[in-house]
Coordinates of C-alpha atoms and ligand atoms in Angstrom, one line a residue:
M218 CA 41.2 30.2 -99.6
K219 CA 41.0 32.8 -96.9
N220 CA 42.4 31.6 -93.7
N221 CA 39.3 32.1 -91.7
A222 CA 36.8 30.9 -94.4
E223 CA 34.4 28.2 -93.3
R224 CA 35.9 24.7 -93.5
R225 CA 34.3 21.3 -92.9
I226 CA 36.4 18.3 -91.9
K227 CA 35.0 14.8 -91.8
G228 CA 35.7 12.4 -89.0
I229 CA 33.8 9.6 -87.3
G230 CA 30.8 10.7 -85.2
V231 CA 31.3 8.8 -81.9
S232 CA 28.8 10.7 -79.8
P233 CA 25.8 12.4 -81.4
G234 CA 24.5 15.9 -80.9
I235 CA 25.6 19.4 -81.8
A236 CA 28.0 21.6 -79.9
I237 CA 29.0 25.2 -80.8
G238 CA 31.8 26.6 -78.8
S239 CA 35.3 27.9 -78.7
A240 CA 38.1 25.6 -79.5
F241 CA 40.5 24.5 -76.8
I242 CA 43.5 22.8 -78.3
I243 CA 45.4 20.4 -75.9
E244 CA 49.0 21.0 -76.5
Q245 CA 51.7 18.5 -75.7
S246 CA 53.6 20.9 -73.5
G247 CA 53.3 21.9 -69.9
V248 CA 54.0 18.6 -68.1
P249 CA 55.5 18.9 -64.6
V250 CA 58.7 16.8 -64.6
P251 CA 59.8 14.9 -61.5
E252 CA 63.5 14.6 -60.7
Y253 CA 65.0 12.0 -58.5
A254 CA 68.2 10.0 -58.1
I255 CA 68.3 6.3 -59.0
P256 CA 70.7 3.7 -57.4
A257 CA 73.5 2.4 -59.7
A258 CA 71.8 -1.0 -59.8
Q259 CA 68.7 0.5 -61.3
I260 CA 70.4 2.2 -64.3
D261 CA 69.8 -0.6 -66.8
K262 CA 66.1 -0.7 -65.7
E263 CA 65.8 3.0 -66.2
I264 CA 67.3 2.9 -69.6
K265 CA 64.8 0.0 -70.5
R266 CA 62.0 2.2 -69.2
L267 CA 63.2 5.0 -71.5
H268 CA 63.2 2.7 -74.5
A269 CA 59.8 1.4 -73.7
A270 CA 58.6 5.0 -73.8
I271 CA 60.4 5.6 -77.0
A272 CA 58.7 2.6 -78.6
K273 CA 55.3 3.9 -77.5
V274 CA 55.9 7.4 -78.8
Q275 CA 57.2 6.0 -82.1
K276 CA 54.0 4.0 -82.5
H277 CA 51.8 7.0 -81.7
L278 CA 53.7 9.2 -84.2
G279 CA 53.3 6.4 -86.8
Q280 CA 49.6 6.5 -86.2
L281 CA 49.4 10.2 -86.5
R282 CA 51.6 10.0 -89.7
L283 CA 49.1 7.7 -91.3
K284 CA 46.3 10.1 -90.6
A285 CA 48.4 13.0 -92.0
E286 CA 48.3 11.3 -95.4
M287 CA 44.7 12.2 -95.6
L288 CA 45.4 15.9 -95.1
P289 CA 44.4 18.3 -97.8
A290 CA 47.1 19.5 -100.3
G291 CA 49.3 22.1 -98.9
A292 CA 49.6 20.5 -95.4
E293 CA 52.4 18.2 -96.3
D294 CA 54.6 20.0 -93.7
M295 CA 52.7 18.1 -91.0
A296 CA 53.7 14.7 -92.4
L297 CA 57.3 15.9 -92.8
L298 CA 57.3 17.1 -89.2
L299 CA 56.0 13.8 -87.9
D300 CA 58.7 12.0 -89.9
A301 CA 61.3 14.3 -88.3
Y302 CA 60.0 13.6 -84.8
K303 CA 60.2 9.9 -85.5
G304 CA 63.8 10.3 -86.8
M305 CA 64.8 12.0 -83.6
L306 CA 63.9 8.9 -81.6
S307 CA 66.1 6.4 -83.3
G308 CA 69.7 6.4 -82.2
S309 CA 69.8 10.2 -82.2
R310 CA 71.8 12.7 -80.2
L311 CA 68.7 13.2 -78.1
V312 CA 68.4 9.5 -77.1
R313 CA 72.1 8.9 -76.7
G314 CA 72.4 12.0 -74.5
V315 CA 69.5 10.9 -72.3
E316 CA 71.1 7.5 -71.8
E317 CA 74.3 9.1 -70.8
I318 CA 72.7 11.4 -68.3
I319 CA 70.8 8.4 -66.7
A320 CA 74.0 6.4 -66.5
K321 CA 76.5 9.1 -65.4
Q322 CA 74.3 11.4 -63.3
K323 CA 72.1 8.5 -62.0
L324 CA 68.9 10.5 -62.8
N325 CA 65.4 9.3 -63.6
A326 CA 64.6 9.2 -67.3
E327 CA 62.1 12.1 -67.2
A328 CA 64.6 14.5 -65.6
A329 CA 67.4 13.2 -68.0
I330 CA 65.2 14.0 -71.0
Q331 CA 64.6 17.5 -69.7
K332 CA 68.3 18.1 -69.2
Q333 CA 69.2 16.8 -72.6
I334 CA 66.6 19.0 -74.3
A335 CA 67.8 22.0 -72.5
A336 CA 71.4 21.2 -73.6
L337 CA 70.4 20.7 -77.3
K338 CA 68.3 23.8 -77.3
S339 CA 71.1 26.0 -76.1
A340 CA 73.5 24.4 -78.5
F341 CA 71.1 25.3 -81.4
A342 CA 70.5 28.8 -80.1
A343 CA 74.2 29.4 -80.0
M344 CA 74.4 28.7 -83.7
N345 CA 72.0 31.7 -84.4
D346 CA 70.2 30.1 -87.3
S347 CA 66.4 30.3 -87.8
Y348 CA 66.2 26.8 -89.3
L349 CA 68.0 25.4 -86.3
A350 CA 65.9 27.4 -83.9
A351 CA 62.8 25.6 -85.3
R352 CA 64.6 22.3 -84.9
A353 CA 65.1 23.2 -81.2
E354 CA 61.4 23.5 -80.8
D355 CA 60.9 20.1 -82.4
V356 CA 63.3 18.5 -80.0
G357 CA 61.4 20.1 -77.2
E358 CA 58.1 18.6 -78.6
V359 CA 59.6 15.1 -78.9
G360 CA 61.0 15.3 -75.4
T361 CA 57.7 16.3 -74.0
R362 CA 56.0 13.4 -75.7
L363 CA 58.5 11.1 -74.2
I364 CA 58.0 12.5 -70.7
R365 CA 54.3 12.2 -71.0
S366 CA 54.6 8.6 -72.1
L367 CA 56.9 7.9 -69.1
L368 CA 54.5 9.6 -66.7
Q369 CA 51.6 7.6 -68.1
Q370 CA 49.3 10.6 -68.3
S371 CA 49.4 11.4 -64.6
Y372 CA 48.7 15.0 -65.1
N373 CA 45.3 16.5 -65.9
P374 CA 45.3 18.3 -69.3
F375 CA 41.7 19.5 -68.7
A376 CA 42.1 21.2 -65.3
E377 CA 41.8 24.7 -66.8
I378 CA 39.3 24.3 -69.7
P379 CA 36.8 27.0 -70.1
E380 CA 33.1 26.3 -69.8
G381 CA 31.4 25.0 -73.0
C382 CA 34.6 24.7 -75.0
I383 CA 35.3 22.1 -77.7
I384 CA 38.4 20.1 -76.9
L385 CA 40.7 19.3 -79.7
A386 CA 43.3 16.6 -78.9
E387 CA 45.4 14.1 -80.7
E388 CA 43.9 11.4 -78.5
I389 CA 41.7 11.2 -75.4
T390 CA 42.4 8.0 -73.4
P391 CA 39.7 6.6 -71.1
A392 CA 41.8 7.8 -68.2
D393 CA 41.8 11.3 -69.7
A394 CA 38.1 11.2 -70.2
A395 CA 37.6 10.3 -66.6
L396 CA 39.3 13.6 -65.7
L397 CA 37.0 15.7 -67.9
P398 CA 35.3 18.1 -65.4
P399 CA 31.5 17.3 -65.7
G400 CA 29.5 19.9 -67.5
R401 CA 32.5 21.9 -68.5
A402 CA 33.4 20.6 -72.0
G403 CA 30.9 21.2 -74.8
G404 CA 32.3 18.5 -77.0
F405 CA 35.5 17.0 -78.3
A406 CA 37.3 15.9 -81.5
T407 CA 40.4 13.7 -81.7
V408 CA 42.7 12.5 -84.4
L409 CA 42.9 9.0 -83.1
G410 CA 40.2 6.6 -81.7
G411 CA 37.4 4.5 -83.1
A412 CA 33.6 4.6 -82.6
E413 CA 33.5 2.1 -79.7
G414 CA 36.7 3.1 -77.9
H415 CA 36.2 3.9 -74.3
A416 CA 36.7 7.7 -74.7
A417 CA 33.7 7.5 -77.2
I418 CA 31.6 5.7 -74.6
M419 CA 32.6 8.2 -72.0
A420 CA 31.5 11.1 -74.3
R421 CA 28.2 9.4 -74.8
A422 CA 27.8 8.9 -71.0
L423 CA 28.6 12.6 -70.5
G424 CA 26.1 13.4 -73.3
I425 CA 28.6 15.5 -75.1
P426 CA 29.0 15.4 -78.9
A427 CA 32.3 13.9 -80.0
L428 CA 34.2 13.1 -83.2
S429 CA 37.3 11.0 -83.7
G430 CA 39.5 10.2 -86.7
I431 CA 39.8 13.8 -87.9
S432 CA 42.8 14.1 -90.2
A433 CA 44.7 16.7 -88.2
L434 CA 44.2 18.6 -85.1
T435 CA 44.1 22.3 -86.0
H436 CA 44.1 23.0 -89.7
G437 CA 45.3 26.5 -88.8
L438 CA 42.8 26.9 -86.0
K439 CA 43.7 28.6 -82.8
T440 CA 42.4 28.1 -79.3
G441 CA 39.4 30.4 -78.7
E442 CA 38.1 30.4 -82.2
T443 CA 34.6 29.2 -82.8
V444 CA 33.9 25.6 -84.0
V445 CA 30.9 23.4 -84.4
I446 CA 30.8 19.7 -83.8
D447 CA 28.1 17.7 -85.5
G448 CA 28.3 14.3 -83.9
R449 CA 25.6 12.7 -86.0
A450 CA 27.1 13.8 -89.3
G451 CA 30.6 13.1 -88.1
E452 CA 31.8 16.6 -89.0
I453 CA 33.6 19.5 -87.5
V454 CA 33.1 23.0 -88.9
L455 CA 36.0 25.5 -88.5
H456 CA 35.3 29.2 -88.7
P457 CA 31.5 28.6 -89.3
S458 CA 29.7 31.3 -91.3
A459 CA 26.7 33.2 -89.9
P460 CA 24.1 31.1 -91.9
T461 CA 25.9 27.9 -90.7
L462 CA 25.7 29.0 -87.1
Q463 CA 22.1 29.9 -87.5
H464 CA 21.3 26.4 -88.9
Y465 CA 23.0 24.6 -86.0
R466 CA 21.4 26.9 -83.4
A467 CA 18.0 26.0 -84.8
E468 CA 18.9 22.3 -84.5
L469 CA 20.0 22.8 -80.9
T470 CA 16.6 24.4 -80.1
R471 CA 14.8 21.4 -81.7
K472 CA 16.9 18.9 -79.7
K473 CA 16.1 20.7 -76.4
Q474 CA 12.4 20.5 -77.1
E475 CA 12.7 16.8 -77.9
D476 CA 14.7 16.2 -74.7
K477 CA 12.0 18.0 -72.7
R478 CA 9.3 15.7 -74.2
L479 CA 11.4 12.6 -73.4
R480 CA 11.9 13.6 -69.8
T481 CA 8.2 13.3 -69.3
L482 CA 8.5 9.6 -69.9
R483 CA 10.6 9.1 -66.7
D484 CA 7.9 7.3 -64.8
V485 CA 6.0 5.7 -67.7
P486 CA 6.5 1.9 -67.7
A487 CA 8.6 0.5 -70.5
A488 CA 6.2 -1.8 -72.3
T489 CA 5.2 -2.4 -75.9
L490 CA 1.9 -1.5 -77.5
D491 CA 0.6 -5.0 -76.5
G492 CA 1.9 -4.8 -73.0
V493 CA 5.1 -6.8 -73.0
A494 CA 7.3 -5.3 -70.2
V495 CA 10.9 -4.5 -70.9
T496 CA 13.6 -3.9 -68.2
L497 CA 15.7 -0.8 -68.9
Q498 CA 18.8 -0.4 -66.8
A499 CA 21.7 2.0 -66.9
N500 CA 25.4 1.7 -67.6
M501 CA 27.8 3.6 -65.3
E502 CA 31.3 4.7 -66.0
L503 CA 31.9 6.9 -63.0
P504 CA 30.2 7.3 -59.6
R505 CA 29.1 10.8 -60.7
D506 CA 26.8 9.2 -63.2
I507 CA 24.5 8.1 -60.4
D508 CA 22.3 11.2 -60.6
A509 CA 21.7 10.7 -64.3
V510 CA 20.9 7.1 -63.6
L511 CA 18.2 8.0 -61.1
D512 CA 16.9 10.8 -63.3
S513 CA 16.5 8.5 -66.3
G514 CA 14.0 6.3 -64.6
A515 CA 16.3 3.2 -64.9
S516 CA 15.2 0.2 -62.9
G517 CA 18.8 -0.3 -61.8
V518 CA 22.4 -0.4 -62.9
G519 CA 22.9 -3.1 -65.5
L520 CA 26.7 -2.5 -65.9
L521 CA 29.0 -0.7 -63.4
R522 CA 32.3 -0.5 -65.2
T523 CA 34.7 -0.6 -62.2
E524 CA 37.8 0.5 -64.1
F525 CA 37.4 4.1 -62.7
M526 CA 38.6 2.9 -59.3
F527 CA 41.9 2.0 -60.8
M528 CA 42.5 4.9 -63.1
N529 CA 44.8 7.9 -62.7
R530 CA 46.5 6.6 -59.6
P531 CA 49.8 4.8 -58.9
D532 CA 48.4 2.3 -56.4
L533 CA 45.6 -0.2 -56.2
P534 CA 42.4 0.4 -54.1
D535 CA 42.1 -2.0 -51.2
E536 CA 38.9 -3.8 -50.2
D537 CA 37.7 -1.2 -47.8
E538 CA 38.1 1.6 -50.3
Q539 CA 36.2 -0.3 -53.0
Y540 CA 33.5 -1.3 -50.5
E541 CA 32.9 2.3 -49.5
V542 CA 32.4 3.3 -53.2
L543 CA 30.0 0.4 -53.8
R544 CA 28.2 0.8 -50.5
K545 CA 27.4 4.5 -51.4
L546 CA 26.1 3.5 -54.8
A547 CA 24.0 0.7 -53.4
N548 CA 22.5 3.1 -50.9
K549 CA 21.7 5.7 -53.5
L550 CA 20.1 3.1 -55.7
D551 CA 17.7 2.5 -52.9
G552 CA 16.6 -1.0 -53.6
R553 CA 17.3 -1.0 -57.4
V554 CA 19.7 -3.6 -58.6
L555 CA 23.5 -2.8 -58.9
T556 CA 25.4 -5.0 -61.4
I557 CA 29.1 -4.8 -60.6
R558 CA 31.4 -5.9 -63.3
T559 CA 34.8 -7.0 -62.1
L560 CA 37.8 -5.2 -63.5
D561 CA 38.1 -5.2 -67.3
V562 CA 41.6 -3.8 -67.9
G563 CA 43.9 -4.8 -70.6
G564 CA 43.5 -4.2 -74.3
E565 CA 42.7 -0.5 -74.7
K566 CA 41.7 -0.1 -71.0
L567 CA 44.8 0.4 -69.1
A568 CA 45.2 0.9 -65.4
S569 CA 48.6 2.4 -64.6
A570 CA 48.5 0.9 -61.1
L571 CA 48.8 -2.6 -62.7
G572 CA 52.0 -1.6 -64.4
G573 CA 53.0 -4.1 -67.0
A574 CA 50.5 -6.7 -65.8
A575 CA 47.9 -5.7 -68.4
G576 CA 47.9 -4.5 -71.9
E577 CA 51.5 -5.2 -72.8
S578 CA 50.8 -8.2 -74.9
V579 CA 51.6 -8.3 -78.6
N580 CA 47.8 -8.4 -79.2
P581 CA 46.5 -6.6 -76.1
A582 CA 42.8 -7.3 -77.0
L583 CA 43.6 -11.0 -77.1
G584 CA 46.0 -11.0 -74.2
L585 CA 45.9 -11.1 -70.4
R586 CA 42.9 -9.0 -69.6
A587 CA 39.6 -8.9 -67.7
V588 CA 38.8 -12.3 -66.0
R589 CA 42.0 -13.8 -67.4
L590 CA 44.0 -11.3 -65.4
G591 CA 41.8 -11.7 -62.4
L592 CA 42.3 -15.4 -62.2
K593 CA 46.1 -15.0 -62.7
Q594 CA 46.2 -12.4 -60.0
P595 CA 43.6 -13.7 -57.6
K596 CA 44.3 -11.1 -55.0
L597 CA 43.1 -8.5 -57.4
L598 CA 39.9 -10.4 -58.2
D599 CA 39.3 -11.5 -54.6
T600 CA 39.5 -7.9 -53.3
Q601 CA 36.9 -6.9 -55.8
L602 CA 34.6 -9.8 -55.1
A603 CA 34.9 -9.3 -51.3
A604 CA 34.1 -5.6 -51.6
S605 CA 31.1 -6.4 -53.9
M606 CA 29.8 -9.1 -51.6
R607 CA 30.0 -6.8 -48.6
A608 CA 28.1 -4.1 -50.6
S609 CA 25.3 -6.6 -51.3
V610 CA 24.1 -6.1 -47.7
H611 CA 23.1 -2.5 -48.8
G612 CA 21.0 -3.5 -51.8
P613 CA 20.5 -6.1 -54.5
V614 CA 24.0 -6.6 -56.0
R615 CA 24.9 -8.8 -58.9
I616 CA 28.4 -9.7 -60.0
L617 CA 29.3 -9.7 -63.6
I618 CA 32.4 -11.3 -65.1
P619 CA 34.0 -9.8 -68.3
M620 CA 35.6 -11.6 -71.2
V621 CA 34.5 -15.1 -70.2
S622 CA 35.5 -17.8 -72.6
T623 CA 35.2 -21.0 -70.7
V624 CA 32.9 -22.8 -68.2
A625 CA 35.9 -23.4 -66.0
Q626 CA 36.4 -19.6 -65.5
M627 CA 32.9 -19.2 -64.1
K628 CA 33.4 -22.2 -61.9
Q629 CA 36.7 -20.8 -60.6
V630 CA 35.1 -17.5 -59.8
R631 CA 32.2 -19.1 -58.0
F632 CA 34.6 -21.2 -56.0
R633 CA 36.5 -18.1 -55.0
M634 CA 33.3 -16.4 -53.9
I635 CA 32.4 -19.3 -51.7
Q636 CA 35.9 -19.1 -50.1
I637 CA 35.5 -15.4 -49.7
E638 CA 32.2 -15.8 -48.0
R639 CA 33.8 -18.1 -45.4
R640 CA 36.7 -15.7 -44.9
L641 CA 34.3 -12.8 -44.4
Q642 CA 32.3 -14.8 -41.9
K643 CA 35.4 -15.6 -40.0
R644 CA 36.1 -11.8 -39.9
G645 CA 32.7 -11.3 -38.5
V646 CA 31.3 -9.7 -41.7
K647 CA 27.9 -11.0 -42.4
I648 CA 26.5 -11.2 -45.9
K649 CA 23.1 -12.7 -47.0
G650 CA 24.2 -15.5 -49.3
L651 CA 26.2 -15.2 -52.5
P652 CA 25.0 -12.5 -55.0
P653 CA 23.9 -13.7 -58.4
L654 CA 26.9 -14.3 -60.6
G655 CA 26.7 -13.6 -64.4
A656 CA 29.0 -13.8 -67.4
M657 CA 29.5 -11.1 -70.1
I658 CA 28.8 -12.8 -73.4
E659 CA 31.2 -10.8 -75.6
I660 CA 33.5 -13.4 -77.2
P661 CA 32.0 -15.5 -80.0
C662 CA 33.0 -18.7 -78.2
A663 CA 31.0 -17.7 -75.2
A664 CA 27.9 -17.0 -77.4
L665 CA 28.3 -20.4 -79.2
T666 CA 28.6 -22.3 -75.9
A667 CA 26.0 -20.2 -74.1
D668 CA 24.0 -23.4 -73.3
A669 CA 26.9 -24.8 -71.3
L670 CA 27.7 -21.4 -69.7
A671 CA 24.0 -21.0 -68.7
K672 CA 24.4 -24.0 -66.4
V673 CA 27.1 -22.2 -64.3
C674 CA 25.7 -18.7 -64.5
D675 CA 22.7 -16.9 -62.8
F676 CA 22.4 -14.4 -65.7
F677 CA 24.0 -13.2 -68.9
S678 CA 24.8 -9.8 -70.2
I679 CA 25.7 -9.5 -73.9
G680 CA 28.6 -7.1 -74.5
S681 CA 27.9 -6.3 -78.1
N682 CA 30.8 -3.9 -78.3
D683 CA 33.4 -6.6 -77.8
L684 CA 31.2 -9.3 -79.4
T685 CA 31.3 -7.2 -82.6
Q686 CA 35.1 -6.6 -82.3
Y687 CA 35.9 -10.2 -81.8
T688 CA 33.4 -11.6 -84.3
L689 CA 34.5 -9.3 -87.1
A690 CA 38.1 -9.1 -86.1
I691 CA 37.8 -5.3 -86.0
D692 CA 39.7 -3.3 -83.4
R693 CA 36.9 -1.2 -81.9
G694 CA 39.3 1.6 -81.0
D695 CA 40.9 2.0 -84.4
D696 CA 39.6 4.7 -86.6
R697 CA 41.2 3.3 -89.7
V698 CA 38.9 0.2 -89.7
A699 CA 35.9 1.9 -88.0
D700 CA 33.9 1.7 -91.3
L701 CA 34.0 -2.0 -91.0
Y702 CA 32.8 -2.1 -87.4
D703 CA 29.2 -3.1 -87.7
P704 CA 27.2 -4.5 -84.7
F705 CA 24.4 -5.3 -87.1
H706 CA 26.5 -7.7 -89.2
P707 CA 24.4 -10.9 -89.6
A708 CA 27.1 -12.9 -87.8
V709 CA 26.8 -10.7 -84.7
L710 CA 23.0 -10.7 -84.8
R711 CA 23.0 -14.5 -85.0
L712 CA 25.2 -14.8 -82.0
I713 CA 22.9 -12.5 -80.0
Q714 CA 19.9 -14.5 -81.0
F715 CA 21.6 -17.8 -80.1
T716 CA 22.6 -16.4 -76.6
A717 CA 19.1 -15.1 -76.0
A718 CA 17.6 -18.5 -76.9
A719 CA 20.2 -20.3 -74.6
G720 CA 19.2 -18.1 -71.7
W721 CA 15.5 -18.7 -72.3
R722 CA 16.1 -22.5 -72.4
A723 CA 18.0 -22.4 -69.1
N724 CA 15.5 -19.9 -67.6
I725 CA 18.1 -17.3 -66.8
P726 CA 17.8 -13.6 -67.6
V727 CA 19.8 -12.2 -70.6
A728 CA 20.5 -8.5 -70.9
L729 CA 22.4 -6.6 -73.5
C730 CA 24.7 -3.8 -72.2
G731 CA 26.7 -2.9 -75.3
E732 CA 26.2 0.5 -77.0
I733 CA 23.5 -0.8 -79.4
A734 CA 21.2 -1.1 -76.3
G735 CA 21.0 2.7 -76.4
D736 CA 20.3 2.9 -80.1
R737 CA 16.6 3.2 -80.5
R738 CA 16.8 2.0 -84.1
A739 CA 18.0 -1.4 -82.7
T740 CA 15.4 -1.9 -80.0
A741 CA 12.7 -3.7 -82.0
L742 CA 15.3 -5.8 -83.7
L743 CA 16.9 -6.9 -80.4
M744 CA 13.5 -7.7 -78.9
G745 CA 12.7 -9.6 -82.0
L746 CA 15.8 -11.6 -81.4
G747 CA 14.5 -12.6 -78.0
L748 CA 15.8 -9.9 -75.6
R749 CA 13.7 -8.1 -72.9
E750 CA 16.4 -6.5 -70.9
F751 CA 18.8 -3.7 -71.8
S752 CA 21.4 -1.6 -70.1
M753 CA 22.6 1.6 -71.6
S754 CA 23.9 5.1 -71.1
P755 CA 21.2 6.8 -68.9
L756 CA 21.0 9.7 -71.3
R757 CA 19.8 7.3 -74.0
L758 CA 17.2 5.5 -71.9
P759 CA 14.2 7.8 -72.4
A760 CA 14.5 7.6 -76.2
V761 CA 14.6 3.8 -76.1
K762 CA 11.6 3.8 -73.8
D763 CA 9.8 6.1 -76.2
E764 CA 10.6 3.6 -79.0
I765 CA 9.3 0.6 -77.1
T766 CA 5.9 2.2 -76.7
K767 CA 5.6 2.5 -80.4
F768 CA 5.5 -1.2 -81.6
S769 CA 3.9 -4.5 -80.6
M770 CA 5.8 -7.7 -80.0
P771 CA 4.5 -9.5 -83.2
Q772 CA 5.8 -6.4 -85.1
A773 CA 9.2 -6.7 -83.4
V774 CA 9.4 -10.4 -84.2
A775 CA 8.5 -9.8 -87.8
F776 CA 11.2 -7.1 -87.9
G777 CA 13.8 -9.4 -86.4
E778 CA 12.9 -12.1 -88.9
A779 CA 13.1 -9.7 -91.9
I780 CA 16.5 -8.6 -90.8
L781 CA 17.8 -12.1 -90.0
A782 CA 16.6 -13.2 -93.4
K783 CA 19.2 -10.8 -95.0
T784 CA 22.8 -11.7 -95.3
D785 CA 23.9 -8.6 -97.0
E786 CA 25.1 -5.9 -94.5
D787 CA 24.0 -3.1 -96.8
E788 CA 20.4 -4.4 -97.0
I789 CA 20.4 -4.8 -93.2
R790 CA 21.6 -1.2 -92.8
A791 CA 18.9 0.0 -95.2
L792 CA 16.2 -1.8 -93.1
M793 CA 17.7 -0.5 -89.9
Q794 CA 17.7 3.0 -91.3
D795 CA 14.0 2.8 -92.1
G796 CA 13.3 1.5 -88.6
I797 CA 10.4 -0.5 -87.5
A798 CA 7.9 2.3 -88.2
K799 CA 8.3 2.2 -91.9
K800 CA 8.7 -1.6 -92.0
N801 CA 5.3 -2.4 -90.6
Ligands
PEP116 C1 30.8 -4.6 -74.4 O1 31.9 -5.1 -74.7 O2 29.8 -4.5 -75.1 C2 30.7 -4.0 -73.0 C3 29.5 -3.6 -72.6 O3 31.8 -3.8 -72.3 P1 32.9 -2.8 -72.6 O4 32.4 -1.8 -73.6 O5 33.2 -2.1 -71.2 O6 34.0 -3.6 -73.1
MG117 MG1 33.4 -5.6 -73.3

């Protein structure tokens, strides 16, 4: 096969749409390395830090190695190389040398790695052997991976990306995604990451097509060469031929026309054919999303993910800093509701400022995260609650608690809010009563005890992303099990229906803010299951509104019943594919 012949590689489509652009391959190199002295008493700690980084890099290489097994024939070198990298991290000259430099020269681990790499490279170079010269490069690569791991991604790999490029990277973490300059990237494709990981959610929020789970990064491709990403088909096309490019360009034109039509719906009320009103709100990942929220015609923000305030920084934001961010958002929303979700770090969402406090459990998704972390570190939670309560003076604010599993957690949070209100009053800060307090229903136990939780909550918001993950025991960020991740599994749908009914019985609002809220194929079904309130990426909102105007409530109920009568996921998928239009 000619090297530049067209080639299609399958992945998981994590954000729909088509992007044509020049590839920008994120290399592992180019990390600025800090150098500082450490006191003798800190040596053991520094060596432990080194070994924690080694363990992380080994795990990462192991994941890449698994993917490499899916490579086409002829690319076995990649697997061998990854094995070699892993080998260099266990009891090797590299590791021993770094330990020695830390201990003897009392240097930080990053600088010690850099020194040891330089020493090994010059030793290899002195032997004047082309095989060893290549090994020297490998040592450099492993060292850089270690340094990046130690630095916890505190440099911006996207600072210099050209306009409209397609980013190709091994992995894009949520913290990386937050650094993507808005409007600059045309799309991205990664080797690691599942459909509902946070990088995928960010890509959808930015409205850029994205793929994950591609078998290897480059397949001989170079930065600057043309690629096409087809987010719907889950495919990347390398070296596209002229007819292929023509086909995708025509698709892009069609999409633009459809977007133009949808934009005209901005001020049209969201109501079914028979006049049942639906509340459509927006999810926000970053403050910069606010313009898209206002443009979309959303009636407010149904989910403000506050993790952005904690990302890409070594320290924690204090109450005033958080208040300022929230106040600005409340003002911009101009009377529309702002639902502030307290910090949901842990699991795949790591905030480096929290150090080891989150995400280091054996099973991070089941560990100390979200409200569990907040109640164990009350200062963290109280600071957020106080800032949110102060922001409520500037507009209707609601407070949403993630990962709730017990009634006691909600009682404890409300108790803290009452105490904070008193403290604020003492400081002379006035607030107009406590903002409504709600629970994310995203763990099966919360859905199954929704009746009890409804007694201690002012509203619910169903987090279908995590509800699917925990109900099906599928890691939402793992591309290897992504084919089993199915929010329309009958078990998940029954939990959603049960929660909606519990909210209705208790007369509290129930919204759904997981990714299926923005999937127009799901709208009639979810309304049939009893929901009337959705929060989604603002870019998805016009299409969902368009869908709502196309069916009546009795049709939605019949659609919901038809789907719930099925217990076979394939049959459900077939009905979903046909959508309500063909069903009725
Ligand atoms: C969810 O779990 O569905 C949700 C909306 O929260 P997040 O995706 O931030 O976990
Ligand atoms: Mg969640």
